Coordinates of C-alpha atoms and ligand atoms in Angstrom, one line a residue:
M1 CA -7.2 3.3 -30.6
K2 CA -8.3 6.6 -29.2
L3 CA -5.7 9.4 -29.3
P4 CA -4.8 10.0 -25.7
R5 CA -5.8 13.5 -24.7
L6 CA -2.3 14.7 -23.7
L7 CA -0.7 13.5 -26.8
S8 CA -3.4 15.4 -28.8
A9 CA -2.3 18.5 -26.9
V10 CA 1.3 17.8 -27.7
L11 CA 0.5 17.3 -31.4
A12 CA -1.6 20.5 -31.3
V13 CA 1.4 22.5 -30.0
C14 CA 3.7 20.9 -32.6
L15 CA 1.3 21.7 -35.4
I16 CA 0.8 25.3 -34.3
F17 CA 4.6 25.9 -34.0
A18 CA 5.9 23.8 -36.8
P19 CA 7.7 26.0 -39.4
G20 CA 5.2 26.9 -42.1
A21 CA 2.3 25.1 -40.5
N22 CA -1.1 26.6 -40.9
A23 CA -4.6 25.5 -41.3
R24 CA -4.3 24.8 -45.1
T25 CA -0.9 23.0 -45.2
A26 CA -1.1 21.0 -41.9
P27 CA -1.3 17.2 -42.5
A28 CA -4.6 15.6 -41.7
V29 CA -4.1 14.3 -38.1
E30 CA -6.7 13.5 -35.6
A31 CA -8.1 16.7 -34.1
P32 CA -5.8 18.0 -31.5
I33 CA -7.6 18.5 -28.2
I34 CA -6.3 19.9 -25.0
D35 CA -8.3 18.2 -22.4
F36 CA -8.3 20.7 -19.6
G37 CA -10.5 18.2 -17.7
S38 CA -7.6 16.0 -16.8
R39 CA -6.5 16.9 -13.3
F40 CA -3.1 15.2 -13.7
L41 CA -0.7 15.4 -16.6
P42 CA 2.4 13.3 -17.3
V43 CA 5.8 14.6 -18.2
V44 CA 6.3 14.4 -21.9
A45 CA 9.6 13.8 -23.7
R46 CA 11.0 12.2 -26.9
Q47 CA 14.5 10.9 -26.3
G48 CA 14.7 9.1 -23.0
M49 CA 13.0 8.8 -19.6
V50 CA 13.6 7.4 -16.1
V51 CA 10.7 7.4 -13.7
G52 CA 11.6 6.4 -10.2
P53 CA 11.1 6.9 -6.4
E54 CA 14.1 9.3 -5.9
R55 CA 15.4 12.3 -8.0
L56 CA 19.2 11.8 -7.8
A57 CA 19.0 8.2 -9.0
A58 CA 16.6 9.0 -11.8
E59 CA 18.9 11.8 -13.0
I60 CA 21.8 9.4 -12.9
G61 CA 19.9 7.0 -15.1
L62 CA 19.0 9.8 -17.5
G63 CA 22.7 10.9 -17.6
I64 CA 23.6 7.4 -18.8
L65 CA 21.0 7.7 -21.5
E66 CA 22.5 11.0 -22.5
Q67 CA 25.9 9.4 -22.7
G68 CA 24.6 7.1 -25.3
G69 CA 23.6 4.2 -23.1
N70 CA 20.4 2.2 -23.7
A71 CA 17.6 1.6 -21.3
V72 CA 19.3 -1.4 -19.7
D73 CA 22.5 0.7 -19.0
A74 CA 20.3 3.4 -17.5
A75 CA 18.3 0.9 -15.4
V76 CA 21.5 -0.7 -14.0
A77 CA 22.9 2.8 -13.2
T78 CA 19.6 3.7 -11.5
G79 CA 19.6 0.5 -9.5
F80 CA 23.1 1.0 -8.2
A81 CA 22.4 4.7 -7.5
L82 CA 19.2 3.9 -5.5
A83 CA 21.3 1.7 -3.3
V84 CA 23.0 5.0 -2.3
S85 CA 20.2 7.5 -2.4
Y86 CA 17.2 5.5 -1.4
P87 CA 18.4 3.1 1.4
R88 CA 14.9 2.1 2.5
A89 CA 14.5 -0.1 -0.6
G90 CA 17.3 0.6 -3.1
N91 CA 19.9 -2.1 -2.3
L92 CA 22.9 -4.2 -3.1
A93 CA 22.0 -7.1 -0.7
G94 CA 18.4 -7.6 -1.7
G95 CA 16.7 -8.9 -4.9
G96 CA 14.1 -8.3 -7.5
F97 CA 12.9 -8.8 -11.0
M98 CA 13.7 -6.8 -14.2
L99 CA 11.4 -7.0 -17.2
V100 CA 13.2 -5.9 -20.4
H101 CA 11.7 -5.1 -23.8
L102 CA 14.4 -5.2 -26.5
A103 CA 13.7 -3.3 -29.6
E104 CA 16.1 -5.5 -31.5
G105 CA 14.1 -8.6 -32.2
N106 CA 11.0 -7.0 -30.6
R107 CA 11.2 -9.4 -27.7
Q108 CA 10.9 -9.4 -23.9
T109 CA 12.9 -11.2 -21.2
L110 CA 12.7 -11.4 -17.5
I111 CA 15.7 -11.3 -15.2
D112 CA 14.9 -13.1 -12.0
Y113 CA 17.4 -11.9 -9.3
R114 CA 15.2 -12.9 -6.3
E115 CA 17.1 -14.0 -3.2
T116 CA 17.5 -17.7 -2.5
A117 CA 17.3 -19.5 0.9
P118 CA 20.8 -20.4 2.2
A119 CA 21.5 -24.1 1.7
S120 CA 21.2 -24.9 5.4
A121 CA 17.7 -23.3 5.8
G122 CA 15.0 -25.7 6.7
R123 CA 11.2 -25.5 6.8
D124 CA 11.1 -24.9 10.6
L125 CA 13.7 -22.2 10.6
F126 CA 11.5 -19.6 12.2
L127 CA 9.4 -21.8 14.5
N128 CA 10.0 -21.5 18.3
E129 CA 9.8 -24.4 20.8
A130 CA 6.0 -24.1 20.9
G131 CA 5.8 -24.5 17.1
E132 CA 4.9 -20.8 16.6
V133 CA 6.5 -18.4 14.2
D134 CA 9.1 -16.2 16.0
R135 CA 8.3 -12.9 14.3
E136 CA 11.3 -11.0 15.6
R137 CA 13.7 -13.6 14.2
T138 CA 11.7 -13.9 10.9
Y139 CA 11.9 -10.1 10.3
F140 CA 14.9 -8.7 12.1
S141 CA 17.6 -11.3 12.5
H142 CA 20.6 -12.4 10.4
Q143 CA 18.7 -15.6 9.7
A144 CA 16.0 -13.4 7.9
A145 CA 18.5 -12.7 5.1
G146 CA 18.3 -14.6 1.8
V147 CA 21.3 -14.9 -0.4
P148 CA 21.3 -11.5 -2.1
G149 CA 20.5 -11.4 -5.8
T150 CA 20.6 -7.7 -6.8
V151 CA 24.2 -7.4 -7.9
A152 CA 24.0 -10.6 -9.9
G153 CA 20.8 -9.4 -11.6
L154 CA 22.1 -5.9 -12.4
V155 CA 25.5 -7.2 -13.6
L156 CA 23.8 -9.9 -15.8
A157 CA 21.4 -7.4 -17.3
Q158 CA 24.3 -5.1 -18.1
A159 CA 26.5 -7.8 -19.6
R160 CA 23.8 -9.3 -21.8
Y161 CA 21.8 -6.2 -22.8
G162 CA 23.8 -3.1 -21.9
T163 CA 26.0 -1.3 -24.4
L164 CA 28.4 0.7 -22.1
P165 CA 31.2 -0.6 -19.9
L166 CA 30.0 -1.5 -16.4
K167 CA 32.5 0.9 -14.9
Q168 CA 31.0 3.8 -16.8
V169 CA 27.5 2.8 -15.8
M170 CA 28.4 2.5 -12.1
A171 CA 30.7 5.6 -11.9
P172 CA 27.9 8.0 -10.9
A173 CA 26.6 5.8 -8.0
I174 CA 30.2 5.5 -6.7
A175 CA 30.6 9.2 -6.9
L176 CA 27.3 9.8 -5.1
A177 CA 28.3 7.5 -2.3
E178 CA 31.9 8.9 -2.1
D179 CA 31.2 12.7 -2.5
G180 CA 28.0 12.5 -0.6
L181 CA 24.4 13.7 -1.3
Q182 CA 22.4 16.5 0.2
V183 CA 19.8 14.9 2.5
S184 CA 16.3 15.6 1.2
F185 CA 13.2 16.0 3.3
A186 CA 12.1 12.6 2.1
L187 CA 15.3 10.8 3.0
N188 CA 15.3 12.5 6.5
L189 CA 11.8 11.3 7.0
E190 CA 12.4 7.8 5.8
I191 CA 15.4 7.3 8.1
N192 CA 13.8 8.9 11.1
S193 CA 10.7 6.7 10.7
R194 CA 12.9 3.6 11.2
A195 CA 15.5 5.2 13.5
E196 CA 14.5 3.3 16.6
R197 CA 15.0 -0.1 14.9
L198 CA 18.1 1.0 13.0
A199 CA 19.7 2.1 16.4
L200 CA 19.5 -1.5 17.6
N201 CA 22.2 -2.6 15.2
P202 CA 25.5 -0.8 15.9
E203 CA 26.6 -0.8 12.2
A204 CA 23.3 0.5 10.9
R205 CA 23.3 3.1 13.7
K206 CA 26.8 4.2 12.5
L207 CA 25.7 4.4 8.9
F208 CA 22.3 6.0 9.2
L209 CA 22.1 8.0 12.4
T210 CA 23.8 10.9 14.1
P211 CA 25.4 10.4 17.5
E212 CA 22.0 11.6 18.9
G213 CA 20.3 8.7 17.2
E214 CA 18.5 10.8 14.5
A215 CA 18.6 10.9 10.7
P216 CA 21.1 13.4 9.2
E217 CA 19.5 16.8 8.9
V218 CA 17.7 18.0 5.8
G219 CA 20.4 19.7 3.6
A220 CA 23.3 18.0 5.4
T221 CA 25.9 16.3 3.2
W222 CA 25.7 12.5 3.8
R223 CA 28.7 10.4 2.6
Q224 CA 28.9 6.6 2.5
P225 CA 32.6 5.8 1.9
E226 CA 32.2 2.0 2.7
L227 CA 29.3 1.7 0.3
A228 CA 31.5 3.4 -2.3
W229 CA 34.2 0.8 -1.6
T230 CA 31.7 -2.0 -2.2
L231 CA 30.4 -0.5 -5.4
R232 CA 34.0 -0.1 -6.6
Q233 CA 34.6 -3.9 -6.0
I234 CA 31.6 -4.6 -8.3
A235 CA 32.6 -2.0 -10.9
E236 CA 36.1 -3.5 -11.2
Q237 CA 35.3 -7.2 -10.9
G238 CA 31.7 -7.6 -11.8
H239 CA 29.7 -10.5 -10.3
K240 CA 32.8 -11.8 -8.5
G241 CA 33.5 -8.5 -6.9
F242 CA 30.4 -9.2 -4.7
Y243 CA 30.0 -12.9 -4.5
Q244 CA 33.6 -13.8 -3.9
G245 CA 36.6 -12.0 -2.5
E246 CA 36.5 -9.3 0.2
V247 CA 32.9 -8.2 0.0
A248 CA 31.7 -11.8 0.4
A249 CA 34.2 -12.4 3.2
R250 CA 32.8 -9.4 5.1
L251 CA 29.2 -10.6 4.6
V252 CA 30.1 -14.2 5.8
A253 CA 32.0 -12.8 8.8
E254 CA 28.9 -10.9 9.8
M255 CA 26.7 -14.0 9.4
E256 CA 29.1 -16.0 11.6
A257 CA 29.0 -13.2 14.2
G258 CA 25.2 -12.9 14.1
N259 CA 24.2 -16.6 13.9
G260 CA 23.2 -16.1 10.3
L261 CA 23.0 -18.9 7.7
I262 CA 24.6 -17.5 4.5
T263 CA 28.0 -19.1 3.8
A264 CA 30.7 -18.4 1.3
A265 CA 29.4 -21.4 -0.8
D266 CA 25.9 -19.9 -0.8
L267 CA 27.3 -16.6 -2.2
A268 CA 29.6 -18.3 -4.7
G269 CA 26.7 -20.4 -6.0
Y270 CA 24.2 -17.6 -6.5
Q271 CA 23.0 -17.0 -10.0
A272 CA 20.5 -14.6 -11.5
L273 CA 18.2 -16.4 -14.0
E274 CA 16.7 -15.3 -17.2
R275 CA 13.1 -16.5 -17.6
E276 CA 10.4 -16.3 -20.0
P277 CA 7.8 -13.7 -18.9
V278 CA 4.1 -14.7 -18.4
R279 CA 1.9 -13.4 -21.2
G280 CA -1.8 -12.8 -21.5
S281 CA -4.2 -10.6 -23.4
F282 CA -6.8 -8.0 -22.4
Q283 CA -9.2 -6.3 -24.7
G284 CA -6.8 -6.8 -27.6
A285 CA -3.7 -5.6 -25.8
E286 CA -0.9 -8.1 -24.8
I287 CA 0.1 -8.2 -21.2
V288 CA 3.7 -9.2 -20.4
S289 CA 4.6 -9.7 -16.7
T290 CA 6.6 -11.5 -14.0
P291 CA 6.5 -15.3 -13.7
P292 CA 7.2 -17.4 -10.6
P293 CA 8.8 -17.1 -8.2
S294 CA 6.7 -14.0 -8.3
S295 CA 2.9 -14.4 -8.1
G296 CA 2.4 -11.0 -9.6
G297 CA 2.2 -11.6 -13.4
V298 CA 0.1 -14.8 -13.0
H299 CA -2.6 -13.1 -10.9
I300 CA -2.6 -9.8 -12.9
I301 CA -3.4 -11.8 -16.0
Q302 CA -5.8 -14.0 -14.2
M303 CA -7.8 -11.0 -12.9
L304 CA -7.7 -9.3 -16.2
N305 CA -9.1 -12.4 -17.8
M306 CA -11.9 -12.6 -15.3
L307 CA -12.7 -8.9 -15.6
E308 CA -12.6 -9.0 -19.4
G309 CA -16.1 -10.6 -19.4
F310 CA -17.7 -7.6 -17.7
D311 CA -18.6 -4.2 -19.2
L312 CA -16.4 -2.3 -16.8
A313 CA -16.5 0.9 -18.8
A314 CA -20.3 1.0 -18.5
M315 CA -20.1 0.5 -14.7
G316 CA -18.0 3.7 -14.5
H317 CA -14.6 4.2 -12.9
N318 CA -14.6 3.5 -9.1
S319 CA -18.4 3.1 -9.0
A320 CA -19.6 0.6 -6.4
A321 CA -20.4 -1.9 -9.2
Y322 CA -16.8 -1.6 -10.6
I323 CA -15.1 -1.9 -7.2
H324 CA -17.3 -4.8 -6.4
H325 CA -16.3 -6.7 -9.5
L326 CA -12.6 -5.9 -8.9
A327 CA -12.8 -7.1 -5.3
E328 CA -14.5 -10.3 -6.2
A329 CA -11.8 -11.0 -8.9
M330 CA -9.1 -10.1 -6.4
K331 CA -10.5 -12.6 -3.8
L332 CA -10.6 -15.4 -6.3
A333 CA -7.0 -14.7 -7.5
Y334 CA -5.5 -14.3 -4.0
A335 CA -7.2 -17.6 -2.9
D336 CA -5.4 -19.3 -5.7
R337 CA -2.2 -17.6 -4.7
S338 CA -2.5 -19.2 -1.3
K339 CA -2.5 -22.6 -2.7
Y340 CA -0.6 -22.8 -6.0
L341 CA 2.1 -20.1 -6.1
A342 CA 5.7 -20.8 -5.2
D343 CA 9.2 -21.1 -6.8
S344 CA 8.4 -23.2 -9.9
D345 CA 11.9 -24.6 -9.9
F346 CA 10.9 -26.5 -6.7
E347 CA 7.2 -26.9 -6.9
P348 CA 4.8 -27.5 -9.8
V349 CA 2.9 -24.2 -10.4
P350 CA 0.0 -24.6 -12.8
V351 CA 0.7 -21.3 -14.6
A352 CA -0.9 -22.1 -17.9
K353 CA -4.1 -23.1 -16.2
L354 CA -4.2 -20.1 -13.9
I355 CA -3.7 -17.6 -16.8
G356 CA -6.0 -19.5 -19.2
K357 CA -9.2 -17.9 -20.5
D358 CA -11.2 -21.1 -19.8
Y359 CA -10.3 -21.1 -16.2
A360 CA -11.2 -17.4 -16.0
A361 CA -14.6 -18.1 -17.6
R362 CA -15.3 -20.6 -14.9
Q363 CA -14.0 -18.3 -12.1
R364 CA -16.1 -15.4 -13.5
N365 CA -19.2 -17.4 -13.0
L366 CA -18.5 -17.5 -9.2
I367 CA -18.8 -13.7 -9.1
D368 CA -22.3 -12.6 -8.0
P369 CA -22.9 -9.1 -9.5
A370 CA -24.9 -8.0 -6.5
R371 CA -23.3 -9.7 -3.5
A372 CA -19.9 -10.0 -1.9
T373 CA -19.0 -13.6 -1.5
P374 CA -17.5 -14.0 2.0
A375 CA -13.9 -15.2 1.9
T376 CA -14.9 -18.2 4.0
E377 CA -17.0 -19.3 1.0
I378 CA -14.1 -19.0 -1.4
A379 CA -11.7 -21.8 -1.7
P380 CA -8.7 -21.8 -4.0
G381 CA -10.0 -22.9 -7.4
R382 CA -9.7 -26.5 -8.5
V383 CA -6.9 -26.9 -10.8
L384 CA -4.1 -14.5 -0.6
V385 CA -3.0 -5.4 5.3
D386 CA -0.4 -4.0 6.1
E387 CA 1.0 -1.1 4.0
S388 CA 4.1 -1.7 2.2
H389 CA 6.9 -2.9 4.3
D390 CA 8.8 -1.8 1.3
T391 CA 10.2 -2.4 -2.2
T392 CA 10.8 0.0 -5.0
H393 CA 10.1 0.2 -8.7
Y394 CA 11.4 2.3 -11.6
T395 CA 10.8 2.4 -15.3
V396 CA 13.2 3.4 -18.1
A397 CA 12.7 4.0 -21.8
D398 CA 15.3 5.0 -24.4
R399 CA 15.3 6.5 -27.8
F400 CA 16.1 3.1 -29.4
G401 CA 12.8 1.6 -28.4
N402 CA 14.0 -0.4 -25.4
V403 CA 12.0 -0.3 -22.2
V404 CA 12.9 -1.6 -18.7
S405 CA 10.5 -2.1 -15.8
N406 CA 12.4 -3.1 -12.6
T407 CA 11.2 -3.8 -9.1
Y408 CA 13.7 -4.7 -6.3
T409 CA 13.7 -4.8 -2.6
L410 CA 15.1 -5.5 0.8
N411 CA 11.6 -6.6 1.8
F412 CA 10.8 -4.3 4.7
S413 CA 11.8 -0.7 4.6
F414 CA 15.6 -0.9 5.4
G415 CA 15.3 -4.7 5.3
S416 CA 16.4 -6.5 8.5
H417 CA 17.9 -3.1 9.7
I418 CA 21.2 -5.0 10.0
A419 CA 24.2 -3.7 8.2
V420 CA 27.3 -5.6 7.2
P421 CA 30.4 -3.9 8.7
G422 CA 32.8 -2.4 6.2
T423 CA 30.4 -2.6 3.2
G424 CA 27.9 0.2 3.9
M425 CA 25.0 -2.2 3.0
L426 CA 21.9 -3.4 4.7
L427 CA 20.8 -7.1 4.7
N428 CA 17.4 -8.1 3.3
N429 CA 14.8 -9.9 5.4
E430 CA 13.4 -11.7 2.4
M431 CA 13.2 -15.1 4.1
A432 CA 10.1 -13.7 5.7
D433 CA 8.4 -14.1 2.3
F434 CA 8.5 -17.9 2.7
A435 CA 5.6 -19.5 4.5
A436 CA 7.3 -19.9 7.9
N437 CA 4.3 -21.9 9.1
P438 CA 2.2 -22.8 6.0
G439 CA -1.5 -21.8 6.4
Q440 CA -0.6 -18.9 8.9
P441 CA -0.6 -15.3 7.5
N442 CA 2.8 -13.8 6.8
A443 CA 4.0 -10.2 7.3
Y444 CA 1.6 -9.1 4.6
G445 CA -1.3 -11.0 6.0
L446 CA -0.9 -13.4 3.0
V447 CA -1.8 -17.0 3.6
E448 CA 0.5 -19.4 1.7
S449 CA 0.7 -23.2 1.4
D450 CA 3.4 -25.8 2.0
A451 CA 4.5 -25.2 -1.6
N452 CA 6.2 -22.0 -0.3
R453 CA 7.9 -23.7 2.7
I454 CA 11.5 -22.9 3.4
E455 CA 14.0 -25.0 1.5
G456 CA 17.7 -24.4 0.8
G457 CA 18.3 -22.9 -2.6
K458 CA 14.6 -22.0 -3.1
R459 CA 13.4 -18.5 -3.9
P460 CA 10.6 -17.1 -1.6
L461 CA 7.3 -16.4 -3.3
S462 CA 7.1 -12.7 -4.3
S463 CA 4.4 -10.3 -5.4
M464 CA 6.8 -8.0 -7.4
S465 CA 5.2 -7.4 -10.7
P466 CA 7.1 -5.3 -13.3
T467 CA 4.6 -5.3 -16.1
M468 CA 4.3 -4.1 -19.7
V469 CA 1.3 -3.7 -22.0
F470 CA 1.7 -4.0 -25.8
R471 CA -0.6 -2.6 -28.4
D472 CA -0.2 -3.5 -32.0
G473 CA 2.9 -5.4 -31.1
K474 CA 4.6 -2.3 -29.6
P475 CA 5.3 -1.4 -26.0
W476 CA 2.5 1.0 -24.9
L477 CA 2.7 1.0 -21.1
A478 CA 5.4 -0.1 -18.5
T479 CA 4.7 0.0 -14.9
G480 CA 5.2 -1.6 -11.4
S481 CA 4.9 -0.8 -7.7
P482 CA 6.2 -1.5 -4.2
G483 CA 3.9 -2.7 -1.5
G484 CA 4.1 -6.5 -0.9
S485 CA 0.7 -8.0 -1.4
L486 CA -0.6 -4.5 -2.6
I487 CA 1.7 -4.6 -5.7
I488 CA -0.5 -6.9 -7.7
T489 CA -3.7 -4.9 -7.3
A490 CA -1.9 -1.6 -7.8
V491 CA -0.5 -2.7 -11.1
L492 CA -3.9 -4.2 -12.1
Q493 CA -5.8 -1.0 -11.5
T494 CA -3.1 1.1 -13.3
V495 CA -3.5 -1.1 -16.4
L496 CA -7.3 -1.0 -16.1
N497 CA -7.4 2.8 -15.7
A498 CA -5.3 3.2 -18.9
T499 CA -7.0 0.6 -21.0
V500 CA -10.6 0.5 -20.0
F501 CA -11.0 4.1 -18.9
D502 CA -8.5 5.7 -21.4
M503 CA -6.8 7.7 -18.7
N504 CA -3.5 9.4 -19.4
I505 CA -0.8 7.7 -17.3
A506 CA -0.6 10.4 -14.6
T507 CA -4.3 10.2 -14.0
A508 CA -4.2 6.4 -14.2
A509 CA -1.5 6.5 -11.4
A510 CA -3.3 9.1 -9.3
E511 CA -6.8 7.7 -9.0
A512 CA -7.9 6.1 -5.7
R513 CA -7.2 2.4 -5.5
V514 CA -8.7 -0.5 -3.6
H515 CA -7.3 -3.8 -2.5
H516 CA -8.7 -7.2 -1.4
Q517 CA -6.5 -10.3 -0.8
W518 CA -9.1 -12.8 0.1
Q519 CA -7.8 -13.1 3.7
P520 CA -8.2 -11.1 5.8
D521 CA -11.7 -10.6 4.3
K522 CA -11.4 -6.8 4.0
L523 CA -12.0 -4.5 1.1
V524 CA -9.3 -1.9 1.8
V525 CA -9.9 1.4 0.0
E526 CA -7.8 4.6 -0.3
Q527 CA -9.2 8.0 0.7
G528 CA -11.1 9.5 -2.2
I529 CA -13.8 6.9 -2.8
S530 CA -17.1 8.7 -2.0
P531 CA -19.0 7.8 1.2
D532 CA -22.2 6.8 -0.7
T533 CA -20.1 4.4 -2.9
L534 CA -18.7 2.9 0.3
Q535 CA -22.2 2.5 1.7
L536 CA -23.3 0.7 -1.5
L537 CA -20.3 -1.7 -1.1
Q538 CA -21.2 -2.3 2.5
A539 CA -24.8 -3.1 1.5
M540 CA -23.4 -5.7 -0.9
G541 CA -21.7 -7.4 2.0
H542 CA -18.2 -5.9 1.7
N543 CA -16.2 -5.4 4.9
V544 CA -14.9 -2.0 3.9
D545 CA -11.8 -0.5 5.6
V546 CA -10.6 3.0 4.6
A547 CA -6.8 2.5 4.6
P548 CA -4.9 4.9 6.9
R549 CA -2.2 4.9 4.3
T550 CA -2.0 4.6 0.5
L551 CA -1.9 1.4 -1.6
G552 CA 1.2 1.0 -3.6
R553 CA 3.3 3.6 -5.5
T554 CA 3.6 3.1 -9.3
Q555 CA 6.3 4.5 -11.6
S556 CA 5.1 4.4 -15.1
I557 CA 5.9 5.3 -18.7
M558 CA 3.4 5.2 -21.6
L559 CA 4.7 5.2 -25.1
E560 CA 2.6 6.9 -27.8
R561 CA 3.6 7.7 -31.4
G562 CA 7.2 8.4 -30.5
Y563 CA 6.5 10.3 -27.3
L564 CA 7.3 9.1 -23.8
L565 CA 4.7 10.1 -21.2
G566 CA 5.9 9.5 -17.6
A567 CA 4.3 9.7 -14.3
T568 CA 5.6 9.1 -10.8
D569 CA 2.9 8.3 -8.3
T570 CA 2.4 11.2 -6.0
R571 CA 1.4 9.0 -3.1
R572 CA 4.9 9.3 -1.6
L573 CA 7.5 12.0 -1.4
G574 CA 10.5 12.3 -3.6
G575 CA 9.5 10.5 -6.9
H576 CA 10.9 12.0 -10.1
V577 CA 10.5 11.8 -13.8
A578 CA 13.9 12.5 -15.4
A579 CA 13.5 13.1 -19.2
Y580 CA 15.0 14.7 -22.2
Ligands
LIG601 N1 9.1 -8.7 -0.4 C1 7.9 -8.4 -1.1 C2 7.6 -9.3 -2.3 O1 8.6 -9.8 -2.9 O2 6.5 -9.4 -2.7

């Protein structure tokens, strides 16, 4: 394994300043090199680190580590704090996936706290009289809400793998909601960009907007007493504090008032599930990622398997040849997603086949090195842009060797934009991740099959992909991203940048990304790919679209020789690496 450049720099500094160190007595270590050629450098620490989309929540997580908590304690604290400080995606009434590496037993587990469809939801829920998808109802109605999973997931993680009392872990989030936070530029911008839609729901308007219908001013103190009340119910009663009792009663009352489907029984029956992650290998490293009901891990492994057969390093990072091979692998994987992926508790999903090396070898043969295969010529193998509507990711590592990679969401930014009176919380619109009309593109332009039709109790297919890479049996990289369909390809490229191109994690996060999801047949590229590269890609037959916005937003930690190297993706405002 090559010594990453930044770590070499750190070791160099340690050697120079170590007591008594000099050229004769210094131990023989690989030559310390400061690579001034790296344009981006990570934050480096030894004890603990929380990398997330918002500073206050990351610092709260770090505070829990400093109090002696482990990475799970910190991840749970950060998750509850983001519900306060990052309302566009942090949440109590959403869902997600938490990948945990436990130092004890050197094992990994996946906590699935994806929302479920209410029991009464049927396949034609969002179809109008003409049999077409009613987009307004699918995205912005009470019926768009799945039974929330976040609280169950965080409480389960805490109970099974945390070490501090839940009350202690939740105390900072409660204080943040109660005492208030100073509105940052990012928060002001995030609320203002959704102000028109938030104003349509009286409760959301009351929570997020001034009487003039605008976000609270930058620097103003923003308090959320009702959210503090809800958080306190959870801190005091755990799972029951949300799924039964007064919080549940308020949620059900809002459903009844708004023609929603979630009942008291739906809430009482919700359970977060612990699942076995999906596993693969790439160039000698082990890839551990998110299983169904997310499609993320399956397709990341599938694409890595296909790409392993090409000399990507020789092609050069973000060369036309490299991007072409990425795009072709992406098309094949997303075509398979459109047919096979769904909640595996309801539908048979051929996971083992899709992540198998044999299958990848066959699929690889379909890639023409010189020509883009039109999406119309790609069918799902025999055995799927809009920018992120939203979701968020954070990564935590502690001094004990535990690592947590967590992605959770309300689906769109601010979910359905409907708030539950007396709770301070927004409802998700995750039901939009089902195939409302199988074969028709969903909100992310993704085409999905009947396997992802709406059924009571089922979990909608997700793309959330908290992922870890292990080298020599030890966690080496933990990452994830928001972005709906963009998540999978953002994580894929972060892993490739770090492994194939030996980039430090900050550079791996910052480099320009591309995305193809089979349909629509477009190769979407971020700004920063050279015009002549784009011309070469067009000459190969790619329908290239320079994205007006960025593709995903990773939050990553790399673990090297006892050091934690963290990078928050600079594509969006407000990200933070909290470390000590
Ligand atoms: N709601 C976005 C996803 O789960 O992929």
